[in-house]
């Protein structure tokens, strides 16, 4: 599943480690989600979208699956 | 991760520490007891079995000591506790563990069943040991699956 986490994170000048600490996961999970190897759960997707002040659909592209 | 949650985990880790100390002591008592019993009965299974059982004993105790050191560090250092909790609750790690466990169980099942069939031709003792192992593993799996089916 494609997502805009990497772009949004860079626009906020946030590191993967910082985002991982905020949403309560490891840095490896953020790397995997950004590269599309791992699909975040609904709860994690919600927490990530909350960090950027957006809705889940604005970050994750569900059509791509 | 909230401070309240970490406080709860702190208490759980302290309880786990006590349980781990028991796990550390129990095999030592068991080994001493078994050594005394086998010495009294003059029952010895050979140097290879002797070496292997002590190797397994040291291996088991090493794991327990490692866990105990980790729990002690978690109790003393809150940042370490937070780090471990993030790692433990991380959904990708949980997903990896789930997939690895599932595949391991399936592989184990096929290996045991195949071994039972083969040893059915060779050795009756190994045959029944493996059959019992399969029964135990299967029973545990069914019970745990039933519990989680009711729980979730």
CSV table of N, CA and C in Angstrom, one decimal, chain A residues 25-26 28-29 32 38 41, chain B residues 86-87 90-93 95:
chain,number,residue,atom,x,y,z
A,25,UNK,N,6.0,3.0,18.2
A,25,UNK,CA,6.5,1.8,17.5
A,25,UNK,C,8.0,1.9,17.3
A,26,UNK,N,8.6,0.9,16.7
A,26,UNK,CA,10.1,1.0,16.5
A,26,UNK,C,10.4,1.7,15.2
A,28,UNK,N,12.2,0.6,12.9
A,28,UNK,CA,12.1,-0.4,11.8
A,28,UNK,C,10.7,-0.5,11.2
A,29,UNK,N,9.7,-0.3,12.1
A,29,UNK,CA,8.3,-0.4,11.6
A,29,UNK,C,8.0,0.8,10.7
A,32,UNK,N,9.6,0.2,7.4
A,32,UNK,CA,8.8,-0.8,6.6
A,32,UNK,C,7.5,-0.2,6.0
A,38,UNK,N,5.3,-3.2,4.8
A,38,UNK,CA,4.4,-3.5,5.9
A,38,UNK,C,3.2,-2.6,5.9
A,41,UNK,N,-1.6,-1.2,10.9
A,41,UNK,CA,-3.0,-1.5,11.4
A,41,UNK,C,-3.8,-0.2,11.4
B,86,UNK,N,8.0,-0.5,24.0
B,86,UNK,CA,7.7,-0.1,22.6
B,86,UNK,C,8.1,-1.3,21.7
B,87,UNK,N,9.2,-1.9,21.9
B,87,UNK,CA,9.7,-3.1,21.1
B,87,UNK,C,8.7,-4.2,21.3
B,90,UNK,N,5.3,-3.3,19.6
B,90,UNK,CA,5.4,-3.0,18.2
B,90,UNK,C,4.7,-4.0,17.3
B,91,UNK,N,3.7,-3.5,16.5
B,91,UNK,CA,2.8,-4.4,15.7
B,91,UNK,C,3.6,-5.2,14.6
B,92,UNK,N,4.6,-4.6,14.1
B,92,UNK,CA,5.4,-5.3,13.1
B,92,UNK,C,6.1,-6.5,13.7
B,93,UNK,N,6.7,-6.3,14.9
B,93,UNK,CA,7.4,-7.3,15.6
B,93,UNK,C,6.4,-8.5,16.0
B,95,UNK,N,3.6,-9.1,14.4
B,95,UNK,CA,3.3,-9.8,13.2
B,95,UNK,C,4.3,-10.8,12.7
